[in-house]
Amino acid sequence: MRKEFAPVLNLALEEALTYLRHVDEKPVGATASLADLRARVCKSWNIEPTAATEVIRDLVGDIAGGLNNSVNARFYAWVIGGALPSALAADWLTSTWDQNAGMYAVAPAAAIVEEAVGAWLIDLFGLPERTSFALVTGCQMAHTTCLAAARSWLLKRQGWDVERQGLAGSPPIRVLCGSRHATIDRALRLLGIGDASLDVVATNSSGALDPAALEKALRGMANSPALVLLQAGDVNTGGFDNFEELLPMVREHGAWAHVDGAFGMWAAASPRYEYLLNGVELAHSWATDGHKWLNVPYDCGYAFVAEPEAHRTSMSTQASYLSHQSEARDPLDWNPEFSRRARGFASYAALRELGRNGVRELVERTCDCAKQIVAGLGQLRSVEVLSAPIINQGLVAFLDPEGRPSDEWNDRMIAAIAREGTSFFSGTTWNGRRAMRISVSNWQTSPEDVKRTIEGVARAIQKCYEPEAAIK
């Protein structure tokens, strides 16, 4: 080993362990201001080289207070998981090994590890055996990958080869959807399917598509290529579409069904919640994340496609300088990236560490914690429960001192809870009203964290209302 590595890697280990050892003692949210961080970090670039250990010491010092401590068990914002010990260690090794995981010839072990991860996840989610897959950066690119396959498949059925002819002059694809994550719209735009192509279908209070409304919309498509977007876990309520009722309808009309299961697909691991996914295997494609409920380090997502030919056609490319192996699976044939991190190692480690029963326990425990947090917050004065968790997502809102709904007061309370430091939440707008999201997906979250969270929110309320008014 070159001598330059040992001092800086030992320093990195020391800093990492110090951070993890004390993360529970620090405010969960970032404390440094934008101005402070810019003043410390955005300095003139040095002309001469700097010792590696000095660079790392400066980096740690310069960003102090600028991290949201999302590895903390009481970080409940944006559906962000933590990092399992084996996944974190595997991610360190991923950087050490520095494999470019685009092709088997370039990174043999990385390619085979991805094969194992894909097979395990297809089995866990109960998807058809023929399903193809890709490891990508997250649901943004998982949606893009799946919808590229959908575009290819739908237009081929119209006699149009989009990979050869492009989009200009092609039959327009209509997109039927209800409530959805913003990454879906972005993926469609990246694929040349603009917002004007979206037809919004009526939904119920939890965000699930209304079957009668979808049936009517599909009949109105006639012979036009149609893409239907479904949800396994609404971003606000955690609600699921009724796959058993909707997917046969979609297939009968010759449309493509894509399921956004960024976190909801993991309900398949639990006998308690798997019913929410009944019939989901009838979809054409599915997207989910590893850096949410599987608790692998950022970034990692998974795309699954029930039409492997359309999947590969939309992604694969050939060149004289690429050494394709006839018997091996080349990841670049299945995802948008040529040069890519070997993120399969961390996923492999997490799945091995947990096992099937461990994934089940993680899902069920965090769902229990989400329900307990929402119920506990609902006992505090000024808190109104808007949506009790179906799985791990809930919504509450804060009433102003006069007991009235107030968007301004709600956001003020979210900021006050962050300043109090015990826990960290994010806000959202739901049914035209500002609310606080409770999202529990960290592998460490426990009943003790639930208790501390409720107590911390109560303290924040006491500082914003009359001191005696915090508890009902």
Tab-separated table of C-alpha atoms in Angstrom:
chain	number	residue	atom	x	y	z
A	1	MET	CA	0.000	0.000	0.000
A	2	ARG	CA	1.262	3.462	-0.824
A	3	LYS	CA	2.139	5.238	2.393
A	4	GLU	CA	-0.041	8.249	1.519
A	5	PHE	CA	-3.249	6.297	2.184
A	6	ALA	CA	-2.853	5.159	5.790
A	7	PRO	CA	-2.795	8.547	7.599
A	8	VAL	CA	-5.747	10.052	5.744
A	9	LEU	CA	-7.872	6.900	5.866
A	10	ASN	CA	-7.228	6.488	9.581
A	11	LEU	CA	-8.228	10.119	10.057
A	12	ALA	CA	-11.415	9.548	8.047
A	13	LEU	CA	-12.236	6.514	10.201
A	14	GLU	CA	-11.645	8.525	13.360
A	15	GLU	CA	-13.883	11.364	12.149
A	16	ALA	CA	-16.605	8.951	11.016
A	17	LEU	CA	-16.679	7.138	14.348
A	18	THR	CA	-16.685	10.428	16.257
A	19	TYR	CA	-19.636	11.624	14.197
A	20	LEU	CA	-21.612	8.414	14.691
A	21	ARG	CA	-20.747	8.216	18.383
A	22	HIS	CA	-22.089	11.698	19.098
A	23	VAL	CA	-24.855	12.075	16.512
A	24	ASP	CA	-27.546	11.407	19.101
A	25	GLU	CA	-26.310	14.293	21.242
A	26	LYS	CA	-26.481	16.918	18.490
A	27	PRO	CA	-29.503	18.775	17.099
A	28	VAL	CA	-31.000	16.619	14.383
A	29	GLY	CA	-31.262	19.520	11.937
A	30	ALA	CA	-28.418	21.647	10.576
A	31	THR	CA	-27.499	24.667	12.704
A	32	ALA	CA	-25.069	26.632	10.508
A	33	SER	CA	-26.465	29.474	8.426
A	34	LEU	CA	-26.143	29.794	4.665
A	35	ALA	CA	-23.829	32.788	5.122
A	36	ASP	CA	-21.605	30.921	7.592
A	37	LEU	CA	-21.224	27.898	5.339
A	38	ARG	CA	-20.392	30.002	2.302
A	39	ALA	CA	-17.853	32.026	4.257
A	40	ARG	CA	-16.088	28.871	5.427
A	41	VAL	CA	-16.297	26.767	2.274
A	42	CYS	CA	-16.334	29.124	-0.726
A	43	LYS	CA	-12.757	30.321	-0.367
A	44	SER	CA	-10.250	31.025	-3.093
A	45	TRP	CA	-8.899	27.786	-4.518
A	46	ASN	CA	-5.358	27.130	-3.323
A	47	ILE	CA	-2.547	27.330	-5.862
A	48	GLU	CA	-0.196	24.816	-4.242
A	49	PRO	CA	-1.066	21.238	-3.187
A	50	THR	CA	-2.371	20.575	0.320
A	51	ALA	CA	-1.641	17.491	2.420
A	52	ALA	CA	-4.504	14.976	2.316
A	53	THR	CA	-4.906	14.905	6.110
A	54	GLU	CA	-5.074	18.696	6.244
A	55	VAL	CA	-7.749	18.698	3.540
A	56	ILE	CA	-9.914	16.285	5.538
A	57	ARG	CA	-9.450	18.198	8.807
A	58	ASP	CA	-10.385	21.437	7.054
A	59	LEU	CA	-13.387	19.823	5.377
A	60	VAL	CA	-14.755	18.507	8.672
A	61	GLY	CA	-14.244	21.872	10.337
A	62	ASP	CA	-15.582	23.967	7.476
A	63	ILE	CA	-18.898	22.111	7.230
A	64	ALA	CA	-19.490	21.928	10.995
A	65	GLY	CA	-23.149	22.546	11.730
A	66	GLY	CA	-24.048	22.234	8.066
A	67	LEU	CA	-25.206	18.635	8.123
A	68	ASN	CA	-28.775	17.547	8.640
A	69	ASN	CA	-28.086	14.529	10.829
A	70	SER	CA	-30.237	12.237	8.725
A	71	VAL	CA	-28.550	9.148	10.173
A	72	ASN	CA	-30.234	10.040	13.478
A	73	ALA	CA	-33.149	7.808	14.460
A	74	ARG	CA	-35.360	10.888	14.948
A	75	PHE	CA	-34.939	12.321	11.458
A	76	TYR	CA	-38.446	12.106	9.973
A	77	ALA	CA	-38.188	14.363	6.921
A	78	TRP	CA	-38.466	13.532	3.204
A	79	VAL	CA	-38.525	9.718	3.594
A	80	ILE	CA	-34.780	9.507	4.145
A	81	GLY	CA	-33.439	6.331	5.721
A	82	GLY	CA	-30.200	5.840	7.605
A	83	ALA	CA	-27.321	3.526	6.759
A	84	LEU	CA	-27.029	-0.008	8.102
A	85	PRO	CA	-23.555	-0.840	9.467
A	86	SER	CA	-22.746	-3.375	6.755
A	87	ALA	CA	-24.089	-1.097	4.017
A	88	LEU	CA	-21.982	1.806	5.267
A	89	ALA	CA	-18.898	-0.413	5.419
A	90	ALA	CA	-19.591	-1.794	1.946
A	91	ASP	CA	-19.965	1.748	0.657
A	92	TRP	CA	-16.529	2.634	2.058
A	93	LEU	CA	-15.114	-0.403	0.266
A	94	THR	CA	-16.947	0.588	-2.916
A	95	SER	CA	-14.935	3.808	-2.987
A	96	THR	CA	-11.758	1.914	-2.129
A	97	TRP	CA	-12.259	-0.609	-4.909
A	98	ASP	CA	-13.269	2.214	-7.304
A	99	GLN	CA	-14.976	0.009	-9.885
A	100	ASN	CA	-16.664	1.475	-12.961
A	101	ALA	CA	-19.688	-0.809	-12.900
A	102	GLY	CA	-20.965	-0.323	-16.425
A	103	MET	CA	-19.806	-3.620	-17.900
A	104	TYR	CA	-18.855	-7.087	-16.706
A	105	ALA	CA	-15.514	-6.799	-18.514
A	106	VAL	CA	-14.670	-3.641	-16.557
A	107	ALA	CA	-16.044	-4.682	-13.145
A	108	PRO	CA	-16.821	-8.426	-13.023
A	109	ALA	CA	-17.623	-8.711	-9.312
A	110	ALA	CA	-19.796	-5.593	-9.346
A	111	ALA	CA	-21.846	-6.952	-12.253
A	112	ILE	CA	-22.440	-10.298	-10.551
A	113	VAL	CA	-23.350	-8.665	-7.233
A	114	GLU	CA	-25.988	-6.655	-9.099
A	115	GLU	CA	-27.380	-9.892	-10.533
A	116	ALA	CA	-27.797	-11.251	-7.011
A	117	VAL	CA	-29.390	-8.050	-5.684
A	118	GLY	CA	-31.818	-7.878	-8.595
A	119	ALA	CA	-32.878	-11.512	-8.156
A	120	TRP	CA	-33.394	-11.118	-4.400
A	121	LEU	CA	-35.503	-7.984	-4.812
A	122	ILE	CA	-37.637	-9.443	-7.606
A	123	ASP	CA	-38.362	-12.361	-5.279
A	124	LEU	CA	-39.030	-10.105	-2.268
A	125	PHE	CA	-41.484	-7.916	-4.185
A	126	GLY	CA	-43.223	-10.900	-5.799
A	127	LEU	CA	-42.612	-9.684	-9.352
A	128	PRO	CA	-42.772	-11.940	-12.432
A	129	GLU	CA	-39.707	-14.135	-12.929
A	130	ARG	CA	-38.995	-12.623	-16.355
A	131	THR	CA	-38.664	-9.137	-14.829
A	132	SER	CA	-35.519	-7.213	-15.772
A	133	PHE	CA	-33.941	-4.678	-13.444
A	134	ALA	CA	-31.449	-1.846	-13.112
A	135	LEU	CA	-29.622	-0.306	-10.166
A	136	VAL	CA	-29.750	3.460	-10.538
A	137	THR	CA	-29.198	6.583	-8.435
A	138	GLY	CA	-32.736	6.759	-7.068
A	139	CYS	CA	-36.384	6.814	-8.047
A	140	GLN	CA	-35.819	9.795	-10.341
A	141	MET	CA	-33.717	7.660	-12.671
A	142	ALA	CA	-35.706	4.503	-11.920
A	143	HIS	CA	-38.791	6.280	-13.259
A	144	THR	CA	-36.809	7.510	-16.259
A	145	THR	CA	-35.568	3.989	-16.987
A	146	CYS	CA	-38.990	2.376	-16.637
A	147	LEU	CA	-40.775	5.060	-18.632
A	148	ALA	CA	-38.186	4.866	-21.416
A	149	ALA	CA	-39.100	1.186	-21.722
A	150	ALA	CA	-42.781	2.159	-21.684
A	151	ARG	CA	-42.235	4.710	-24.449
A	152	SER	CA	-40.433	2.147	-26.599
A	153	TRP	CA	-43.098	-0.532	-26.025
A	154	LEU	CA	-46.093	1.739	-26.589
A	155	LEU	CA	-44.747	3.305	-29.779
A	156	LYS	CA	-43.585	-0.028	-31.197
A	157	ARG	CA	-47.193	-1.201	-30.951
A	158	GLN	CA	-48.087	1.832	-33.081
A	159	GLY	CA	-45.494	0.847	-35.694
A	160	TRP	CA	-43.001	3.494	-34.551
A	161	ASP	CA	-39.357	2.706	-33.686
A	162	VAL	CA	-38.488	5.529	-31.305
A	163	GLU	CA	-34.884	4.387	-30.864
A	164	ARG	CA	-34.334	4.744	-34.629
A	165	GLN	CA	-36.848	7.419	-35.652
A	166	GLY	CA	-36.860	9.631	-32.576
A	167	LEU	CA	-39.946	11.365	-31.214
A	168	ALA	CA	-40.600	13.916	-33.969
A	169	GLY	CA	-43.743	12.852	-35.791
A	170	SER	CA	-44.473	9.925	-33.475
A	171	PRO	CA	-47.975	9.155	-32.177
A	172	PRO	CA	-48.457	11.227	-28.996
A	173	ILE	CA	-48.401	9.297	-25.731
A	174	ARG	CA	-51.106	10.229	-23.231
A	175	VAL	CA	-50.365	9.875	-19.516
A	176	LEU	CA	-53.174	9.117	-17.058
A	177	CYS	CA	-52.342	9.948	-13.462
A	178	GLY	CA	-53.626	11.211	-10.134
A	179	SER	CA	-51.506	12.579	-7.315
A	180	ARG	CA	-47.855	11.751	-7.928
A	181	HIS	CA	-44.293	12.581	-6.949
A	182	ALA	CA	-42.579	15.403	-8.827
A	183	THR	CA	-39.885	13.014	-10.077
A	184	ILE	CA	-42.492	11.390	-12.325
A	185	ASP	CA	-43.157	14.651	-14.162
A	186	ARG	CA	-39.445	15.290	-14.450
A	187	ALA	CA	-38.781	11.816	-15.849
A	188	LEU	CA	-41.482	12.324	-18.459
A	189	ARG	CA	-39.991	15.664	-19.489
A	190	LEU	CA	-36.559	14.081	-19.847
A	191	LEU	CA	-38.159	11.580	-22.224
A	192	GLY	CA	-39.810	14.273	-24.336
A	193	ILE	CA	-43.285	13.730	-22.883
A	194	GLY	CA	-44.337	17.151	-21.658
A	195	ASP	CA	-46.812	18.294	-19.041
A	196	ALA	CA	-49.455	18.836	-21.733
A	197	SER	CA	-49.558	15.052	-22.214
A	198	LEU	CA	-50.834	14.489	-18.668
A	199	ASP	CA	-54.522	13.797	-18.048
A	200	VAL	CA	-55.273	14.033	-14.329
A	201	VAL	CA	-57.763	11.442	-13.082
A	202	ALA	CA	-59.899	11.883	-9.958
A	203	THR	CA	-58.585	10.392	-6.698
A	204	ASN	CA	-59.943	9.671	-3.241
A	205	SER	CA	-58.839	11.326	0.026
A	206	SER	CA	-55.716	9.155	0.328
A	207	GLY	CA	-54.580	9.895	-3.232
A	208	ALA	CA	-55.716	6.598	-4.796
A	209	LEU	CA	-57.105	6.681	-8.339
A	210	ASP	CA	-60.868	6.378	-8.694
A	211	PRO	CA	-61.501	3.183	-10.732
A	212	ALA	CA	-64.576	4.529	-12.524
A	213	ALA	CA	-62.738	7.712	-13.479
A	214	LEU	CA	-59.772	5.724	-14.808
A	215	GLU	CA	-62.051	3.418	-16.799
A	216	LYS	CA	-63.720	6.429	-18.400
A	217	ALA	CA	-60.353	8.036	-19.200
A	218	LEU	CA	-59.020	4.825	-20.765
A	219	ARG	CA	-62.096	4.485	-22.957
A	220	GLY	CA	-61.481	8.027	-24.125
A	221	MET	CA	-57.969	7.111	-25.267
A	222	ALA	CA	-59.361	4.968	-28.119
A	223	ASN	CA	-56.283	3.507	-29.863
A	224	SER	CA	-53.821	6.135	-28.639
A	225	PRO	CA	-50.747	4.915	-26.741
A	226	ALA	CA	-51.493	5.394	-23.050
A	227	LEU	CA	-49.358	5.268	-19.921
A	228	VAL	CA	-51.015	4.911	-16.499
A	229	LEU	CA	-49.144	6.030	-13.382
A	230	LEU	CA	-49.993	4.273	-10.116
A	231	GLN	CA	-48.728	4.629	-6.559
A	232	ALA	CA	-47.539	2.231	-3.888
A	233	GLY	CA	-47.236	4.759	-1.085
A	234	ASP	CA	-48.525	8.283	-1.633
A	235	VAL	CA	-45.822	10.792	-0.724
A	236	ASN	CA	-48.070	12.456	1.878
A	237	THR	CA	-50.462	9.808	3.168
A	238	GLY	CA	-48.708	6.567	2.260
A	239	GLY	CA	-51.879	5.497	0.424
A	240	PHE	CA	-51.909	2.751	-2.221
A	241	ASP	CA	-53.833	2.416	-5.439
A	242	ASN	CA	-56.148	-0.587	-5.732
A	243	PHE	CA	-53.943	-2.666	-8.004
A	244	GLU	CA	-56.280	-5.665	-8.087
A	245	GLU	CA	-59.018	-3.519	-9.599
A	246	LEU	CA	-56.989	-1.096	-11.704
A	247	LEU	CA	-54.301	-3.212	-13.349
A	248	PRO	CA	-56.570	-5.689	-15.194
A	249	MET	CA	-58.407	-2.630	-16.517
A	250	VAL	CA	-55.158	-1.056	-17.730
A	251	ARG	CA	-54.076	-4.251	-19.473
A	252	GLU	CA	-57.486	-4.713	-21.080
A	253	HIS	CA	-57.097	-1.312	-22.733
A	254	GLY	CA	-53.545	-2.042	-23.934
A	255	ALA	CA	-51.943	0.669	-21.800
A	256	TRP	CA	-48.677	0.475	-19.845
A	257	ALA	CA	-48.928	0.628	-16.041
A	258	HIS	CA	-46.026	2.041	-14.042
A	259	VAL	CA	-45.931	1.883	-10.239
A	260	ASP	CA	-44.119	4.462	-8.146
A	261	GLY	CA	-43.162	2.377	-5.125
A	262	ALA	CA	-40.318	4.539	-3.821
A	263	PHE	CA	-40.976	3.286	-0.305
A	264	GLY	CA	-44.299	1.450	-0.544
A	265	MET	CA	-42.933	-1.554	-2.448
A	266	TRP	CA	-41.165	-2.594	0.761
A	267	ALA	CA	-44.554	-3.357	2.326
A	268	ALA	CA	-44.230	-6.640	0.418
A	269	ALA	CA	-41.780	-7.794	3.101
A	270	SER	CA	-44.466	-7.718	5.806
A	271	PRO	CA	-47.340	-10.197	6.185
A	272	ARG	CA	-49.118	-7.345	7.968
A	273	TYR	CA	-48.937	-4.947	5.019
A	274	GLU	CA	-48.417	-7.054	1.893
A	275	TYR	CA	-52.160	-6.967	1.158
A	276	LEU	CA	-51.684	-3.330	0.116
A	277	LEU	CA	-49.746	-4.624	-2.890
A	278	ASN	CA	-52.190	-7.323	-3.962
A	279	GLY	CA	-52.182	-7.429	-7.753
A	280	VAL	CA	-49.153	-5.152	-8.170
A	281	GLU	CA	-47.350	-7.878	-10.119
A	282	LEU	CA	-49.699	-7.158	-13.048
A	283	ALA	CA	-48.014	-3.807	-13.709
A	284	HIS	CA	-45.467	-3.365	-16.498
A	285	SER	CA	-42.838	-1.540	-14.440
A	286	TRP	CA	-41.985	-0.594	-10.880
A	287	ALA	CA	-39.593	1.889	-9.261
A	288	THR	CA	-38.310	1.934	-5.689
A	289	ASP	CA	-35.426	3.225	-3.581
A	290	GLY	CA	-32.747	1.516	-1.536
A	291	HIS	CA	-31.748	4.659	0.349
A	292	LYS	CA	-35.160	4.853	1.992
A	293	TRP	CA	-36.418	1.727	3.741
A	294	LEU	CA	-33.507	-0.589	2.920
A	295	ASN	CA	-31.207	1.916	4.644
A	296	VAL	CA	-28.294	1.886	2.222
A	297	PRO	CA	-26.197	5.066	1.898
A	298	TYR	CA	-27.128	7.559	-0.784
A	299	ASP	CA	-27.563	7.050	-3.586
A	300	CYS	CA	-29.397	3.917	-4.709
A	301	GLY	CA	-32.642	3.114	-6.504
A	302	TYR	CA	-34.035	0.158	-8.418
A	303	ALA	CA	-35.991	-0.070	-11.673
A	304	PHE	CA	-37.937	-3.208	-12.611
A	305	VAL	CA	-39.555	-3.912	-15.979
A	306	ALA	CA	-41.851	-6.812	-16.893
A	307	GLU	CA	-40.990	-6.404	-20.600
A	308	PRO	CA	-37.233	-7.083	-20.740
A	309	GLU	CA	-37.002	-6.614	-24.514
A	310	ALA	CA	-38.463	-3.112	-24.314
A	311	HIS	CA	-36.235	-2.345	-21.328
A	312	ARG	CA	-33.035	-3.393	-23.060
A	313	THR	CA	-34.004	-1.847	-26.399
A	314	SER	CA	-34.530	1.532	-24.748
A	315	MET	CA	-31.167	1.493	-22.937
A	316	SER	CA	-28.617	-0.700	-24.712
A	317	THR	CA	-25.964	0.603	-27.062
A	318	GLN	CA	-23.072	-0.865	-29.024
A	319	ALA	CA	-19.644	0.543	-29.833
A	320	SER	CA	-16.384	-0.834	-31.193
A	321	TYR	CA	-14.533	-0.095	-27.958
A	322	LEU	CA	-17.057	-1.873	-25.684
A	323	SER	CA	-16.250	-5.461	-24.733
A	324	HIS	CA	-19.654	-7.093	-24.283
A	325	GLN	CA	-19.649	-10.608	-22.821
A	326	SER	CA	-22.201	-12.927	-24.395
A	327	GLU	CA	-22.826	-14.867	-21.171
A	328	ALA	CA	-22.574	-11.985	-18.693
A	329	ARG	CA	-25.042	-9.235	-17.860
A	330	ASP	CA	-23.694	-5.762	-18.656
A	331	PRO	CA	-25.419	-3.167	-16.427
A	332	LEU	CA	-25.146	-0.438	-19.093
A	333	ASP	CA	-27.628	-2.420	-21.201
A	334	TRP	CA	-30.294	-1.789	-18.569
A	335	ASN	CA	-29.754	1.715	-17.186
A	336	PRO	CA	-28.967	5.220	-18.484
A	337	GLU	CA	-25.414	5.396	-17.157
A	338	PHE	CA	-22.161	4.340	-18.806
A	339	SER	CA	-19.810	5.324	-16.018
A	340	ARG	CA	-21.444	4.351	-12.752
A	341	ARG	CA	-20.679	3.677	-9.130
A	342	ALA	CA	-20.794	0.042	-8.031
A	343	ARG	CA	-23.742	0.713	-5.734
A	344	GLY	CA	-24.707	-2.948	-5.752
A	345	PHE	CA	-22.160	-3.730	-3.026
A	346	ALA	CA	-24.019	-1.704	-0.373
A	347	SER	CA	-27.381	-3.160	-1.392
A	348	TYR	CA	-25.944	-6.674	-1.265
A	349	ALA	CA	-24.554	-6.044	2.216
A	350	ALA	CA	-27.818	-4.578	3.534
A	351	LEU	CA	-29.900	-7.461	2.216
A	352	ARG	CA	-27.463	-9.998	3.678
A	353	GLU	CA	-27.314	-8.231	7.056
A	354	LEU	CA	-31.095	-8.044	7.395
A	355	GLY	CA	-32.232	-11.203	5.679
A	356	ARG	CA	-35.871	-11.508	4.709
A	357	ASN	CA	-37.007	-11.528	8.346
A	358	GLY	CA	-34.913	-8.476	9.140
A	359	VAL	CA	-36.498	-6.483	6.323
A	360	ARG	CA	-39.916	-7.494	7.651
A	361	GLU	CA	-39.017	-6.438	11.198
A	362	LEU	CA	-37.615	-3.106	10.004
A	363	VAL	CA	-40.741	-2.310	7.997
A	364	GLU	CA	-43.151	-3.277	10.762
A	365	ARG	CA	-41.253	-1.524	13.557
A	366	THR	CA	-40.969	1.761	11.689
A	367	CYS	CA	-44.661	1.605	10.750
A	368	ASP	CA	-45.486	1.075	14.433
A	369	CYS	CA	-43.293	4.031	15.384
A	370	ALA	CA	-44.959	6.272	12.798
A	371	LYS	CA	-48.392	5.416	14.176
A	372	GLN	CA	-47.240	6.016	17.755
A	373	ILE	CA	-45.698	9.391	16.889
A	374	VAL	CA	-48.816	10.615	15.103
A	375	ALA	CA	-51.063	9.393	17.922
A	376	GLY	CA	-48.811	10.997	20.539
A	377	LEU	CA	-48.619	14.317	18.714
A	378	GLY	CA	-52.391	14.249	18.407
A	379	GLN	CA	-52.591	14.411	22.213
A	380	LEU	CA	-50.729	17.726	22.292
A	381	ARG	CA	-52.677	20.952	22.333
A	382	SER	CA	-52.772	22.725	18.967
A	383	VAL	CA	-52.011	19.542	16.990
A	384	GLU	CA	-54.574	18.206	14.527
A	385	VAL	CA	-54.089	14.786	12.943
A	386	LEU	CA	-54.835	15.123	9.234
A	387	SER	CA	-53.845	11.633	8.101
A	388	ALA	CA	-53.072	8.680	10.364
A	389	PRO	CA	-50.389	6.373	8.942
A	390	ILE	CA	-51.370	3.551	6.623
A	391	ILE	CA	-47.749	2.454	6.725
A	392	ASN	CA	-44.918	4.789	7.754
A	393	GLN	CA	-46.282	8.185	6.618
A	394	GLY	CA	-48.556	10.515	8.572
A	395	LEU	CA	-49.678	14.149	8.519
A	396	VAL	CA	-50.419	16.592	11.323
A	397	ALA	CA	-51.083	20.326	11.353
A	398	PHE	CA	-50.642	22.987	14.027
A	399	LEU	CA	-53.475	25.354	14.893
A	400	ASP	CA	-52.667	28.945	15.788
A	401	PRO	CA	-53.108	30.229	19.391
A	402	GLU	CA	-56.768	30.990	18.621
A	403	GLY	CA	-57.324	27.388	17.525
A	404	ARG	CA	-57.593	28.175	13.816
A	405	PRO	CA	-55.837	26.477	10.879
A	406	SER	CA	-52.900	28.628	9.783
A	407	ASP	CA	-50.327	27.796	7.120
A	408	GLU	CA	-47.958	30.409	8.515
A	409	TRP	CA	-48.252	29.058	12.045
A	410	ASN	CA	-47.766	25.480	10.834
A	411	ASP	CA	-44.459	26.330	9.144
A	412	ARG	CA	-43.412	28.357	12.174
A	413	MET	CA	-43.948	25.306	14.381
A	414	ILE	CA	-41.939	23.029	12.067
A	415	ALA	CA	-39.046	25.504	12.343
A	416	ALA	CA	-39.461	25.680	16.137
A	417	ILE	CA	-39.290	21.886	16.408
A	418	ALA	CA	-36.080	21.912	14.361
A	419	ARG	CA	-34.582	24.558	16.675
A	420	GLU	CA	-35.535	22.498	19.729
A	421	GLY	CA	-33.290	19.838	18.218
A	422	THR	CA	-34.679	16.506	19.407
A	423	SER	CA	-36.247	15.639	16.064
A	424	PHE	CA	-36.554	16.970	12.537
A	425	PHE	CA	-39.612	17.037	10.254
A	426	SER	CA	-40.447	18.512	6.856
A	427	GLY	CA	-43.555	20.308	5.650
A	428	THR	CA	-45.908	19.739	2.759
A	429	THR	CA	-49.109	21.072	1.251
A	430	TRP	CA	-51.966	18.574	1.335
A	431	ASN	CA	-55.508	19.265	0.172
A	432	GLY	CA	-54.631	22.957	-0.008
A	433	ARG	CA	-53.324	23.132	3.544
A	434	ARG	CA	-49.829	23.263	5.004
A	435	ALA	CA	-48.983	20.254	7.159
A	436	MET	CA	-46.061	18.501	8.836
A	437	ARG	CA	-45.037	15.124	7.423
A	438	ILE	CA	-44.048	12.290	9.706
A	439	SER	CA	-41.965	9.761	7.787
A	440	VAL	CA	-40.251	6.947	9.673
A	441	SER	CA	-37.803	4.763	7.761
A	442	ASN	CA	-34.574	4.731	9.806
A	443	TRP	CA	-33.399	1.292	10.914
A	444	GLN	CA	-32.569	2.616	14.403
A	445	THR	CA	-35.904	4.267	15.305
A	446	SER	CA	-37.292	2.732	18.504
A	447	PRO	CA	-40.125	3.268	21.024
A	448	GLU	CA	-37.676	5.323	23.098
A	449	ASP	CA	-37.173	7.621	20.102
A	450	VAL	CA	-40.949	7.948	19.812
A	451	LYS	CA	-41.140	9.058	23.454
A	452	ARG	CA	-38.307	11.559	23.051
A	453	THR	CA	-39.851	12.915	19.855
A	454	ILE	CA	-43.221	13.631	21.453
A	455	GLU	CA	-41.559	15.243	24.474
A	456	GLY	CA	-39.415	17.419	22.207
A	457	VAL	CA	-42.406	18.612	20.190
A	458	ALA	CA	-44.231	19.389	23.445
A	459	ARG	CA	-41.308	21.563	24.542
A	460	ALA	CA	-41.364	23.405	21.212
A	461	ILE	CA	-45.085	24.022	21.649
A	462	GLN	CA	-44.502	25.408	25.135
A	463	LYS	CA	-42.108	27.988	23.737
A	464	CYS	CA	-44.579	29.115	21.079
A	465	TYR	CA	-47.832	29.036	23.055
A	466	GLU	CA	-48.648	29.759	26.677
A	467	PRO	CA	-46.382	27.516	28.787
A	468	GLU	CA	-49.311	25.835	30.524
A	469	ALA	CA	-51.019	25.041	27.212
A	470	ALA	CA	-48.649	22.441	25.795
A	471	ILE	CA	-50.529	19.388	27.066
A	472	LYS	CA	-54.267	18.880	26.764
